[in-house]
PDB file of C-alpha atoms and ligand atoms in Angstrom:
ATOM      1  CA  UNK A 454      21.932  65.376 -30.971  1.00 36.00           C
ATOM      2  CA  UNK A 455      22.246  61.757 -31.367  1.00 43.00           C
ATOM      3  CA  UNK A 456      24.938  61.169 -28.955  1.00 46.00           C
ATOM      4  CA  UNK A 457      22.540  62.821 -26.326  1.00 43.00           C
ATOM      5  CA  UNK A 458      19.905  60.079 -26.915  1.00 46.00           C
ATOM      6  CA  UNK A 459      22.542  57.383 -26.170  1.00 49.00           C
ATOM      7  CA  UNK A 460      22.145  56.042 -22.742  1.00 53.00           C
ATOM      8  CA  UNK A 461      25.325  53.993 -21.681  1.00 63.00           C
ATOM      9  CA  UNK A 462      23.844  50.736 -20.312  1.00 71.00           C
ATOM     10  CA  UNK A 463      25.639  48.807 -18.027  1.00 77.00           C
ATOM     11  CA  UNK A 464      23.884  45.655 -17.962  1.00 81.00           C
ATOM     12  CA  UNK A 465      22.685  43.100 -20.384  1.00 81.00           C
ATOM     13  CA  UNK A 466      19.824  40.551 -19.790  1.00 81.00           C
ATOM     14  CA  UNK A 467      20.540  36.991 -21.127  1.00 82.00           C
ATOM     15  CA  UNK A 468      16.953  35.542 -22.233  1.00 79.00           C
ATOM     16  CA  UNK A 469      18.286  31.807 -21.643  1.00 76.00           C
ATOM     17  CA  UNK A 470      16.805  28.680 -23.228  1.00 77.00           C
ATOM     18  CA  UNK A 471      13.395  28.734 -24.525  1.00 75.00           C
ATOM     19  CA  UNK A 472      12.540  25.984 -21.838  1.00 78.00           C
ATOM     20  CA  UNK A 473       8.735  25.753 -20.463  1.00 80.00           C
ATOM     21  CA  UNK A 474       8.880  26.654 -16.658  1.00 79.00           C
ATOM     22  CA  UNK A 475       7.500  22.844 -15.536  1.00 83.00           C
ATOM     23  CA  UNK A 476      10.412  21.403 -17.375  1.00 84.00           C
ATOM     24  CA  UNK A 477      13.153  23.892 -15.724  1.00 85.00           C
ATOM     25  CA  UNK A 478      14.372  21.367 -13.180  1.00 88.00           C
ATOM     26  CA  UNK A 479      14.582  18.465 -15.393  1.00 91.00           C
ATOM     27  CA  UNK A 480      16.861  20.613 -17.819  1.00 89.00           C
ATOM     28  CA  UNK A 481      18.790  21.909 -15.000  1.00 91.00           C
ATOM     29  CA  UNK A 482      19.525  18.465 -13.651  1.00 93.00           C
ATOM     30  CA  UNK A 483      20.496  17.628 -17.443  1.00 92.00           C
ATOM     31  CA  UNK A 484      22.798  20.476 -17.813  1.00 92.00           C
ATOM     32  CA  UNK A 485      24.403  20.093 -14.344  1.00 94.00           C
ATOM     33  CA  UNK A 486      25.198  16.364 -15.226  1.00 95.00           C
ATOM     34  CA  UNK A 487      26.558  17.327 -18.649  1.00 93.00           C
ATOM     35  CA  UNK A 488      28.715  19.837 -17.387  1.00 94.00           C
ATOM     36  CA  UNK A 489      30.158  17.741 -14.645  1.00 95.00           C
ATOM     37  CA  UNK A 490      30.857  15.059 -16.916  1.00 95.00           C
ATOM     38  CA  UNK A 491      32.686  17.364 -19.325  1.00 94.00           C
ATOM     39  CA  UNK A 492      34.745  18.892 -16.429  1.00 95.00           C
ATOM     40  CA  UNK A 493      35.751  15.188 -15.087  1.00 95.00           C
ATOM     41  CA  UNK A 494      36.125  13.627 -18.412  1.00 93.00           C
ATOM     42  CA  UNK A 495      38.609  16.116 -19.778  1.00 94.00           C
ATOM     43  CA  UNK A 496      40.229  16.530 -16.242  1.00 95.00           C
ATOM     44  CA  UNK A 497      41.023  12.809 -16.196  1.00 92.00           C
ATOM     45  CA  UNK A 498      42.391  12.975 -19.665  1.00 92.00           C
ATOM     46  CA  UNK A 499      44.945  15.780 -18.705  1.00 94.00           C
ATOM     47  CA  UNK A 500      45.777  14.208 -15.223  1.00 93.00           C
ATOM     48  CA  UNK A 501      46.271  10.752 -17.194  1.00 91.00           C
ATOM     49  CA  UNK A 502      48.701  12.517 -19.739  1.00 91.00           C
ATOM     50  CA  UNK A 503      50.625  14.267 -16.891  1.00 92.00           C
ATOM     51  CA  UNK A 504      50.885  10.835 -14.922  1.00 90.00           C
ATOM     52  CA  UNK A 505      51.853   8.429 -17.592  1.00 86.00           C
ATOM     53  CA  UNK A 506      55.060   8.912 -19.087  1.00 85.00           C
ATOM     54  CA  UNK A 507      54.048   6.618 -22.055  1.00 83.00           C
ATOM     55  CA  UNK A 508      51.494   9.263 -22.954  1.00 86.00           C
ATOM     56  CA  UNK A 509      54.610  12.069 -23.335  1.00 89.00           C
ATOM     57  CA  UNK A 510      54.449  12.090 -26.992  1.00 88.00           C
ATOM     58  CA  UNK A 511      53.230  15.162 -29.354  1.00 91.00           C
ATOM     59  CA  UNK A 512      49.952  13.547 -30.014  1.00 89.00           C
ATOM     60  CA  UNK A 513      48.827  13.338 -26.441  1.00 91.00           C
ATOM     61  CA  UNK A 514      50.408  16.661 -25.444  1.00 92.00           C
ATOM     62  CA  UNK A 515      48.037  18.253 -28.152  1.00 93.00           C
ATOM     63  CA  UNK A 516      45.243  16.199 -26.669  1.00 91.00           C
ATOM     64  CA  UNK A 517      45.751  17.334 -23.212  1.00 93.00           C
ATOM     65  CA  UNK A 518      45.818  20.881 -24.705  1.00 94.00           C
ATOM     66  CA  UNK A 519      42.414  20.106 -26.458  1.00 93.00           C
ATOM     67  CA  UNK A 520      41.009  18.837 -23.168  1.00 94.00           C
ATOM     68  CA  UNK A 521      42.078  21.781 -21.208  1.00 95.00           C
ATOM     69  CA  UNK A 522      40.509  24.160 -24.099  1.00 94.00           C
ATOM     70  CA  UNK A 523      37.283  21.960 -24.115  1.00 93.00           C
ATOM     71  CA  UNK A 524      37.176  22.394 -20.255  1.00 95.00           C
ATOM     72  CA  UNK A 525      37.503  25.921 -20.436  1.00 95.00           C
ATOM     73  CA  UNK A 526      35.106  26.383 -23.267  1.00 93.00           C
ATOM     74  CA  UNK A 527      32.167  24.896 -21.316  1.00 93.00           C
ATOM     75  CA  UNK A 528      33.157  26.448 -17.992  1.00 94.00           C
ATOM     76  CA  UNK A 529      32.744  29.959 -19.634  1.00 92.00           C
ATOM     77  CA  UNK A 530      29.052  29.485 -20.463  1.00 90.00           C
ATOM     78  CA  UNK A 531      27.736  26.518 -18.438  1.00 91.00           C
ATOM     79  CA  UNK A 532      28.031  27.919 -14.751  1.00 92.00           C
ATOM     80  CA  UNK A 533      26.604  31.172 -15.869  1.00 90.00           C
ATOM     81  CA  UNK A 534      23.499  29.349 -17.781  1.00 89.00           C
ATOM     82  CA  UNK A 535      23.221  27.166 -14.424  1.00 90.00           C
ATOM     83  CA  UNK A 536      22.837  30.123 -12.221  1.00 89.00           C
ATOM     84  CA  UNK A 537      20.371  31.819 -14.521  1.00 87.00           C
ATOM     85  CA  UNK A 538      18.239  28.933 -14.560  1.00 86.00           C
ATOM     86  CA  UNK A 539      17.976  29.181 -10.613  1.00 85.00           C
ATOM     87  CA  UNK A 540      17.493  32.787 -10.465  1.00 84.00           C
ATOM     88  CA  UNK A 541      15.174  35.314 -11.305  1.00 79.00           C
ATOM     89  CA  UNK A 542      17.836  37.772 -12.224  1.00 82.00           C
ATOM     90  CA  UNK A 543      19.250  36.974 -15.488  1.00 83.00           C
ATOM     91  CA  UNK A 544      21.297  40.000 -15.864  1.00 85.00           C
ATOM     92  CA  UNK A 545      25.153  40.294 -16.844  1.00 88.00           C
ATOM     93  CA  UNK A 546      27.245  43.466 -16.595  1.00 89.00           C
ATOM     94  CA  UNK A 547      28.457  44.767 -19.995  1.00 87.00           C
ATOM     95  CA  UNK A 548      32.102  43.955 -18.974  1.00 89.00           C
ATOM     96  CA  UNK A 549      31.388  40.621 -17.845  1.00 90.00           C
ATOM     97  CA  UNK A 550      29.421  40.100 -21.181  1.00 89.00           C
ATOM     98  CA  UNK A 551      32.595  41.189 -23.192  1.00 91.00           C
ATOM     99  CA  UNK A 552      34.623  39.009 -20.941  1.00 93.00           C
ATOM    100  CA  UNK A 553      32.734  35.937 -21.603  1.00 92.00           C
ATOM    101  CA  UNK A 554      32.483  36.734 -25.328  1.00 91.00           C
ATOM    102  CA  UNK A 555      36.434  36.896 -25.466  1.00 94.00           C
ATOM    103  CA  UNK A 556      37.123  33.804 -23.793  1.00 94.00           C
ATOM    104  CA  UNK A 557      34.311  31.959 -25.587  1.00 91.00           C
ATOM    105  CA  UNK A 558      36.242  32.943 -28.931  1.00 91.00           C
ATOM    106  CA  UNK A 559      39.818  32.431 -27.348  1.00 94.00           C
ATOM    107  CA  UNK A 560      38.908  28.599 -26.771  1.00 93.00           C
ATOM    108  CA  UNK A 561      36.588  28.032 -29.742  1.00 89.00           C
ATOM    109  CA  UNK A 562      39.373  29.024 -32.188  1.00 90.00           C
ATOM    110  CA  UNK A 563      41.713  27.142 -29.964  1.00 93.00           C
ATOM    111  CA  UNK A 564      39.933  24.026 -30.577  1.00 90.00           C
ATOM    112  CA  UNK A 565      39.958  24.444 -34.349  1.00 90.00           C
ATOM    113  CA  UNK A 566      43.662  25.358 -34.379  1.00 93.00           C
ATOM    114  CA  UNK A 567      44.435  22.275 -32.423  1.00 93.00           C
ATOM    115  CA  UNK A 568      42.671  19.921 -34.613  1.00 91.00           C
ATOM    116  CA  UNK A 569      44.829  21.409 -37.628  1.00 93.00           C
ATOM    117  CA  UNK A 570      48.020  20.613 -35.360  1.00 94.00           C
ATOM    118  CA  UNK A 571      46.828  17.158 -34.364  1.00 92.00           C
ATOM    119  CA  UNK A 572      46.023  16.378 -38.098  1.00 92.00           C
ATOM    120  CA  UNK A 573      49.540  17.712 -39.149  1.00 93.00           C
ATOM    121  CA  UNK A 574      50.946  15.274 -36.185  1.00 93.00           C
ATOM    122  CA  UNK A 575      49.017  12.366 -37.760  1.00 90.00           C
ATOM    123  CA  UNK A 576      50.242  13.322 -41.377  1.00 92.00           C
ATOM    124  CA  UNK A 577      53.885  13.351 -40.310  1.00 92.00           C
ATOM    125  CA  UNK A 578      53.396   9.934 -38.478  1.00 89.00           C
ATOM    126  CA  UNK A 579      52.099   8.078 -41.424  1.00 86.00           C
ATOM    127  CA  UNK A 580      53.755   9.598 -44.187  1.00 87.00           C
ATOM    128  CA  UNK A 581      57.229   9.897 -42.459  1.00 89.00           C
ATOM    129  CA  UNK A 582      57.497   7.377 -39.660  1.00 86.00           C
ATOM    130  CA  UNK A 583      61.121   7.223 -39.707  1.00 90.00           C
ATOM    131  CA  UNK A 584      61.567  10.907 -39.178  1.00 91.00           C
ATOM    132  CA  UNK A 585      58.676  11.584 -36.770  1.00 91.00           C
ATOM    133  CA  UNK A 586      60.510  12.057 -33.743  1.00 90.00           C
ATOM    134  CA  UNK A 587      63.113  14.494 -35.409  1.00 92.00           C
ATOM    135  CA  UNK A 588      60.311  16.355 -37.248  1.00 91.00           C
ATOM    136  CA  UNK A 589      57.945  16.769 -34.334  1.00 91.00           C
ATOM    137  CA  UNK A 590      60.603  17.608 -31.599  1.00 92.00           C
ATOM    138  CA  UNK A 591      59.469  18.854 -28.275  1.00 91.00           C
ATOM    139  CA  UNK A 592      60.673  22.123 -29.451  1.00 93.00           C
ATOM    140  CA  UNK A 593      58.585  22.320 -32.603  1.00 94.00           C
ATOM    141  CA  UNK A 594      55.453  21.209 -30.382  1.00 94.00           C
ATOM    142  CA  UNK A 595      55.953  24.049 -27.837  1.00 94.00           C
ATOM    143  CA  UNK A 596      56.431  26.449 -30.731  1.00 95.00           C
ATOM    144  CA  UNK A 597      53.302  25.151 -32.382  1.00 94.00           C
ATOM    145  CA  UNK A 598      51.284  25.469 -29.211  1.00 94.00           C
ATOM    146  CA  UNK A 599      52.419  28.995 -28.068  1.00 96.00           C
ATOM    147  CA  UNK A 600      51.961  30.106 -31.863  1.00 95.00           C
ATOM    148  CA  UNK A 601      48.393  28.871 -31.538  1.00 94.00           C
ATOM    149  CA  UNK A 602      47.385  30.174 -27.815  1.00 95.00           C
ATOM    150  CA  UNK A 603      48.987  33.648 -28.855  1.00 96.00           C
ATOM    151  CA  UNK A 604      47.356  33.858 -32.572  1.00 93.00           C
ATOM    152  CA  UNK A 605      43.759  32.959 -30.726  1.00 94.00           C
ATOM    153  CA  UNK A 606      44.141  35.328 -28.000  1.00 95.00           C
ATOM    154  CA  UNK A 607      45.208  38.284 -30.424  1.00 94.00           C
ATOM    155  CA  UNK A 608      42.343  37.339 -32.724  1.00 91.00           C
ATOM    156  CA  UNK A 609      39.805  37.244 -29.966  1.00 93.00           C
ATOM    157  CA  UNK A 610      41.182  40.492 -28.491  1.00 94.00           C
ATOM    158  CA  UNK A 611      40.765  42.305 -31.917  1.00 92.00           C
ATOM    159  CA  UNK A 612      37.106  41.524 -32.094  1.00 90.00           C
ATOM    160  CA  UNK A 613      36.392  42.311 -28.488  1.00 92.00           C
ATOM    161  CA  UNK A 614      38.076  45.728 -28.901  1.00 92.00           C
ATOM    162  CA  UNK A 615      36.265  46.389 -32.102  1.00 89.00           C
ATOM    163  CA  UNK A 616      32.796  45.449 -30.324  1.00 88.00           C
ATOM    164  CA  UNK A 617      33.922  47.572 -27.282  1.00 88.00           C
ATOM    165  CA  UNK A 618      33.760  50.607 -29.657  1.00 86.00           C
ATOM    166  CA  UNK A 619      30.083  50.401 -30.097  1.00 85.00           C
ATOM    167  CA  UNK A 620      27.328  51.979 -28.234  1.00 83.00           C
ATOM    168  CA  UNK A 621      24.351  50.062 -26.902  1.00 81.00           C
ATOM    169  CA  UNK A 622      20.893  51.781 -26.406  1.00 77.00           C
ATOM    170  CA  UNK A 623      17.805  50.809 -24.200  1.00 76.00           C
ATOM    171  CA  UNK A 624      17.695  47.428 -25.927  1.00 78.00           C
ATOM    172  CA  UNK A 625      19.576  45.117 -23.670  1.00 81.00           C
ATOM    173  CA  UNK A 626      17.904  41.718 -24.223  1.00 83.00           C
ATOM    174  CA  UNK A 627      20.240  38.880 -25.826  1.00 83.00           C
ATOM    175  CA  UNK A 628      18.114  35.992 -27.003  1.00 80.00           C
ATOM    176  CA  UNK A 629      20.986  33.373 -26.195  1.00 80.00           C
ATOM    177  CA  UNK A 630      22.147  31.948 -22.757  1.00 85.00           C
ATOM    178  CA  UNK A 631      25.692  33.457 -23.252  1.00 87.00           C
ATOM    179  CA  UNK A 632      26.857  36.665 -24.881  1.00 87.00           C
ATOM    180  CA  UNK A 633      27.270  35.821 -28.624  1.00 82.00           C
ATOM    181  CA  UNK A 634      28.953  37.922 -30.693  1.00 83.00           C
ATOM    182  CA  UNK A 635      26.272  38.091 -33.452  1.00 81.00           C
ATOM    183  CA  UNK A 636      23.568  38.952 -30.744  1.00 80.00           C
ATOM    184  CA  UNK A 637      25.271  41.723 -29.402  1.00 84.00           C
ATOM    185  CA  UNK A 638      26.091  43.184 -32.634  1.00 85.00           C
ATOM    186  CA  UNK A 639      22.281  43.206 -33.342  1.00 83.00           C
ATOM    187  CA  UNK A 640      21.689  45.017 -30.165  1.00 84.00           C
ATOM    188  CA  UNK A 641      24.194  47.933 -31.029  1.00 83.00           C
ATOM    189  CA  UNK A 642      22.885  51.193 -32.099  1.00 82.00           C
ATOM    190  CA  UNK A 643      25.982  52.550 -33.772  1.00 82.00           C
ATOM    191  CA  UNK A 644      27.163  51.465 -37.123  1.00 85.00           C
ATOM    192  CA  UNK A 645      28.318  47.695 -37.056  1.00 84.00           C
ATOM    193  CA  UNK A 646      29.562  47.657 -40.768  1.00 87.00           C
ATOM    194  CA  UNK A 647      33.368  47.214 -39.859  1.00 88.00           C
ATOM    195  CA  UNK A 648      32.460  44.716 -37.157  1.00 87.00           C
ATOM    196  CA  UNK A 649      30.438  42.579 -39.705  1.00 87.00           C
ATOM    197  CA  UNK A 650      33.246  42.958 -42.128  1.00 88.00           C
ATOM    198  CA  UNK A 651      35.776  41.697 -39.834  1.00 87.00           C
ATOM    199  CA  UNK A 652      33.773  38.733 -38.581  1.00 85.00           C
ATOM    200  CA  UNK A 653      33.132  37.805 -42.365  1.00 85.00           C
ATOM    201  CA  UNK A 654      36.612  38.126 -43.452  1.00 87.00           C
ATOM    202  CA  UNK A 655      38.639  37.055 -40.151  1.00 85.00           C
ATOM    203  CA  UNK A 656      35.823  34.496 -39.254  1.00 82.00           C
ATOM    204  CA  UNK A 657      36.046  33.170 -42.637  1.00 81.00           C
ATOM    205  CA  UNK A 658      39.864  32.784 -42.519  1.00 84.00           C
ATOM    206  CA  UNK A 659      40.108  30.982 -39.052  1.00 84.00           C
ATOM    207  CA  UNK A 660      37.501  28.536 -39.955  1.00 82.00           C
ATOM    208  CA  UNK A 661      38.183  27.965 -44.025  1.00 86.00           C
ATOM    209  CA  UNK A 662      41.985  27.827 -43.324  1.00 91.00           C
ATOM    210  CA  UNK A 663      42.123  25.199 -40.605  1.00 91.00           C
ATOM    211  CA  UNK A 664      39.413  23.019 -42.492  1.00 90.00           C
ATOM    212  CA  UNK A 665      41.124  23.073 -45.536  1.00 92.00           C
ATOM    213  CA  UNK A 666      44.591  22.098 -44.025  1.00 94.00           C
ATOM    214  CA  UNK A 667      43.056  19.122 -41.996  1.00 92.00           C
ATOM    215  CA  UNK A 668      41.344  17.715 -45.564  1.00 91.00           C
ATOM    216  CA  UNK A 669      44.836  18.261 -47.251  1.00 94.00           C
ATOM    217  CA  UNK A 670      46.376  16.446 -44.317  1.00 92.00           C
ATOM    218  CA  UNK A 671      43.920  13.748 -44.751  1.00 90.00           C
ATOM    219  CA  UNK A 672      44.331  13.383 -48.643  1.00 91.00           C
ATOM    220  CA  UNK A 673      47.941  13.000 -48.160  1.00 90.00           C
ATOM    221  CA  UNK A 674      47.223  10.390 -45.681  1.00 88.00           C
ATOM    222  CA  UNK A 675      45.034   8.539 -47.821  1.00 87.00           C
ATOM    223  CA  UNK A 676      47.315   8.639 -50.775  1.00 87.00           C
ATOM    224  CA  UNK A 677      50.109   7.236 -48.882  1.00 85.00           C
ATOM    225  CA  UNK A 678      47.909   4.418 -47.679  1.00 83.00           C
ATOM    226  CA  UNK A 679      46.957   3.799 -51.113  1.00 83.00           C
ATOM    227  CA  UNK A 680      50.361   3.296 -52.373  1.00 82.00           C
ATOM    228  CA  UNK A 681      51.156   0.514 -49.739  1.00 76.00           C
ATOM    229  CA  UNK A 682      47.830  -0.888 -49.942  1.00 70.00           C
ATOM    230  CA  UNK A 683      48.270  -3.610 -47.323  1.00 75.00           C
ATOM    231  CA  UNK A 684      45.178  -4.312 -44.600  1.00 77.00           C
ATOM    232  CA  UNK A 685      47.605  -4.296 -41.930  1.00 77.00           C
ATOM    233  CA  UNK A 686      48.878  -0.755 -42.643  1.00 75.00           C
ATOM    234  CA  UNK A 687      45.329   0.388 -43.400  1.00 76.00           C
ATOM    235  CA  UNK A 688      44.404  -0.834 -39.977  1.00 78.00           C
ATOM    236  CA  UNK A 689      47.014   0.868 -38.285  1.00 75.00           C
ATOM    237  CA  UNK A 690      46.287   3.890 -39.970  1.00 78.00           C
ATOM    238  CA  UNK A 691      42.662   3.856 -38.836  1.00 78.00           C
ATOM    239  CA  UNK A 692      43.562   3.213 -35.381  1.00 76.00           C
ATOM    240  CA  UNK A 693      45.761   6.104 -35.096  1.00 76.00           C
ATOM    241  CA  UNK A 694      43.610   8.776 -36.976  1.00 83.00           C
ATOM    242  CA  UNK A 695      40.180   7.282 -36.068  1.00 83.00           C
ATOM    243  CA  UNK A 696      39.723   9.327 -32.824  1.00 83.00           C
ATOM    244  CA  UNK A 697      40.972  12.476 -34.420  1.00 86.00           C
ATOM    245  CA  UNK A 698      38.709  12.081 -37.499  1.00 87.00           C
ATOM    246  CA  UNK A 699      35.688  11.519 -35.333  1.00 86.00           C
ATOM    247  CA  UNK A 700      36.468  14.617 -33.330  1.00 86.00           C
ATOM    248  CA  UNK A 701      37.064  16.783 -36.631  1.00 89.00           C
ATOM    249  CA  UNK A 702      33.828  15.335 -37.881  1.00 88.00           C
ATOM    250  CA  UNK A 703      31.905  16.350 -34.773  1.00 86.00           C
ATOM    251  CA  UNK A 704      33.379  19.915 -34.726  1.00 85.00           C
ATOM    252  CA  UNK A 705      32.887  20.615 -38.273  1.00 85.00           C
ATOM    253  CA  UNK A 706      29.763  18.731 -38.711  1.00 84.00           C
ATOM    254  CA  UNK A 707      28.162  21.028 -36.013  1.00 79.00           C
ATOM    255  CA  UNK A 708      29.582  24.137 -37.935  1.00 76.00           C
ATOM    256  CA  UNK A 709      28.350  23.008 -41.367  1.00 76.00           C
ATOM    257  CA  UNK A 710      25.123  21.993 -40.144  1.00 74.00           C
ATOM    258  CA  UNK A 711      24.553  25.457 -39.027  1.00 67.00           C
ATOM    259  CA  UNK A 712      25.006  26.896 -42.244  1.00 64.00           C
ATOM    260  CA  UNK A 713      23.329  24.303 -44.456  1.00 66.00           C
ATOM    261  CA  UNK A 714      20.125  23.777 -42.508  1.00 66.00           C
ATOM    262  CA  UNK A 715      17.639  26.571 -43.566  1.00 56.00           C
ATOM    263  CA  UNK A 716      16.903  28.832 -40.642  1.00 56.00           C
ATOM    264  CA  UNK A 717      13.541  29.899 -42.262  1.00 52.00           C
ATOM    265  CA  UNK A 718      10.831  29.092 -39.558  1.00 55.00           C
ATOM    266  CA  UNK A 719      12.210  28.851 -35.940  1.00 59.00           C
ATOM    267  CA  UNK A 720      15.590  30.210 -35.951  1.00 67.00           C
ATOM    268  CA  UNK A 721      15.838  31.154 -32.184  1.00 69.00           C
ATOM    269  CA  UNK A 722      15.492  27.352 -31.606  1.00 72.00           C
ATOM    270  CA  UNK A 723      17.993  26.403 -34.115  1.00 73.00           C
ATOM    271  CA  UNK A 724      20.400  28.884 -32.939  1.00 75.00           C
ATOM    272  CA  UNK A 725      19.993  27.733 -29.419  1.00 78.00           C
ATOM    273  CA  UNK A 726      20.363  23.949 -30.220  1.00 78.00           C
ATOM    274  CA  UNK A 727      23.588  24.569 -32.270  1.00 78.00           C
ATOM    275  CA  UNK A 728      24.871  26.906 -29.775  1.00 80.00           C
ATOM    276  CA  UNK A 729      24.546  23.933 -27.132  1.00 82.00           C
ATOM    277  CA  UNK A 730      26.074  21.356 -29.479  1.00 81.00           C
ATOM    278  CA  UNK A 731      29.177  23.759 -29.537  1.00 81.00           C
ATOM    279  CA  UNK A 732      29.340  24.830 -26.088  1.00 82.00           C
ATOM    280  CA  UNK A 733      27.947  21.607 -24.289  1.00 86.00           C
ATOM    281  CA  UNK A 734      28.084  18.496 -26.405  1.00 89.00           C
ATOM    282  CA  UNK A 735      31.219  18.598 -28.336  1.00 89.00           C
ATOM    283  CA  UNK A 736      33.557  19.423 -25.246  1.00 90.00           C
ATOM    284  CA  UNK A 737      31.698  16.355 -23.336  1.00 91.00           C
ATOM    285  CA  UNK A 738      32.120  14.169 -26.109  1.00 90.00           C
ATOM    286  CA  UNK A 739      35.758  14.661 -27.159  1.00 88.00           C
ATOM    287  CA  UNK A 740      37.351  12.884 -24.004  1.00 86.00           C
ATOM    288  CA  UNK A 741      34.904   9.842 -24.493  1.00 87.00           C
ATOM    289  CA  UNK A 742      35.754   9.668 -28.377  1.00 86.00           C
ATOM    290  CA  UNK A 743      39.534   9.635 -27.487  1.00 80.00           C
ATOM    291  CA  UNK A 744      39.508   7.447 -24.268  1.00 79.00           C
ATOM    292  CA  UNK A 745      37.184   4.843 -25.695  1.00 76.00           C
ATOM    293  CA  UNK A 746      38.918   4.458 -29.007  1.00 74.00           C
ATOM    294  CA  UNK A 747      42.552   4.618 -27.809  1.00 78.00           C
ATOM    295  CA  UNK A 748      44.425   1.816 -26.424  1.00 80.00           C
ATOM    296  CA  UNK A 749      47.112   3.847 -24.964  1.00 83.00           C
ATOM    297  CA  UNK A 750      44.606   6.075 -23.067  1.00 84.00           C
ATOM    298  CA  UNK A 751      42.904   2.995 -21.724  1.00 84.00           C
ATOM    299  CA  UNK A 752      46.128   1.334 -20.677  1.00 86.00           C
ATOM    300  CA  UNK A 753      47.196   4.533 -18.799  1.00 86.00           C
ATOM    301  CA  UNK A 754      44.035   4.647 -17.019  1.00 85.00           C
ATOM    302  CA  UNK A 755      44.333   0.933 -16.029  1.00 86.00           C
ATOM    303  CA  UNK A 756      47.992   1.535 -14.826  1.00 84.00           C
ATOM    304  CA  UNK A 757      47.052   4.530 -12.712  1.00 83.00           C
ATOM    305  CA  UNK A 758      44.049   2.726 -11.173  1.00 83.00           C
ATOM    306  CA  UNK A 759      46.146  -0.456 -10.411  1.00 83.00           C
ATOM    307  CA  UNK A 760      49.099   1.727  -8.782  1.00 76.00           C
ATOM    308  CA  UNK A 761      46.366   3.528  -6.583  1.00 69.00           C
ATOM    309  CA  UNK A 762      45.217   0.105  -5.368  1.00 67.00           C
ATOM    310  CA  UNK A 763      48.826  -0.990  -4.619  1.00 67.00           C
ATOM    311  CA  UNK A 764      49.559   2.014  -3.052  1.00 66.00           C
ATOM    312  CA  UNK A 765      46.423   1.601  -0.764  1.00 62.00           C
TER     313      UNK A 765
HETATM  314  C1  NAG B2194      50.332  21.822 -24.254  1.00 73.97           C
HETATM  315  O1  NAG B2194      51.110  21.374 -24.936  1.00 73.97           O
HETATM  316  C2  NAG B2194      52.437  21.945 -24.800  1.00 73.97           C
HETATM  317  C3  NAG B2194      53.371  21.447 -25.888  1.00 73.97           C
HETATM  318  O2  NAG B2194      53.372  20.285 -26.269  1.00 73.97           O
HETATM  319  C4  NAG B2194      52.713  21.083 -23.431  1.00 73.97           C
HETATM  320  O3  NAG B2194      53.928  21.392 -23.008  1.00 73.97           O
HETATM  321  C5  NAG B2194      51.827  21.442 -22.261  1.00 73.97           C
HETATM  322  O4  NAG B2194      51.886  20.994 -21.155  1.00 73.97           O
HETATM  323  C6  NAG B2194      50.347  21.454 -22.998  1.00 73.97           C
HETATM  324  N1  NAG B2194      49.511  21.859 -21.950  1.00 73.97           N
HETATM  325  C7  NAG B2194      48.533  21.440 -21.267  1.00 73.97           C
HETATM  326  C8  NAG B2194      47.544  22.389 -20.506  1.00 73.97           C
HETATM  327  O5  NAG B2194      48.066  20.271 -21.474  1.00 73.97           O
END
């Protein structure tokens, strides 16, 4: 009986952002600008790292992976948001929704795995400076990156397959500007117990373990600086870890804020602001944090621009 009542829905509606119509154009321009800055900033970082052979070091290869991941992360949601802000029809096919959710998870988790690998890289660079090149060999770097990409793809595939089992009924309104897994679960009319359990356990694992590993690396880094306690060493450590630490704080600051701030009064607005922070603001700021604080990147940018001038 129950199965007869279920209609298979083929489309979902994205409610989009709670923006009053008179401000629609202003926000459209703002988001378009932010998206373009994200794409441009991350592309510049990737191109610089490919072009400049001084930057062919583990730290920068990881950084170019991070930029690639940021670029894709924001490209999964922003073009659709921009398109929806301009058109009346905000529907998205069911398969499109699952695809968007899958890639969102792939690139989002990749960011958190990359931050761990980068923290480990800084830990080796500071605590074992003499063995750095032999420990962080090109082979290990490639292995680490392949491992991270495969892990995040498998993990996201698992969630997506479990979600694809669910059936959806008449209600097809997603109160977000992208296909968010928790919003989709609320719409499902079959039992979502297993999905929720999986999100709780696996989601906990992929956020708590990376975060703890980063903390452990930094505790070890701090311990090793305290043993030396010279201002020169301190300065050097700060200049090599500063950018990474800023990106980590931005990424985990957003996530922690999401859990700490009470969602009592206006949870849709809060969810939207947080989603915006994760999908738009963080990927946009990462390249700037790295390039503004980092002498090597600035140097590389200067070199590339000067070479261009000479060849012209
Ligand atoms: C990611 O890192 C690997 C291993 O260090 C490197 O070979 C590759 O070029 C990087 N990929 C991107 C897109 O930057």
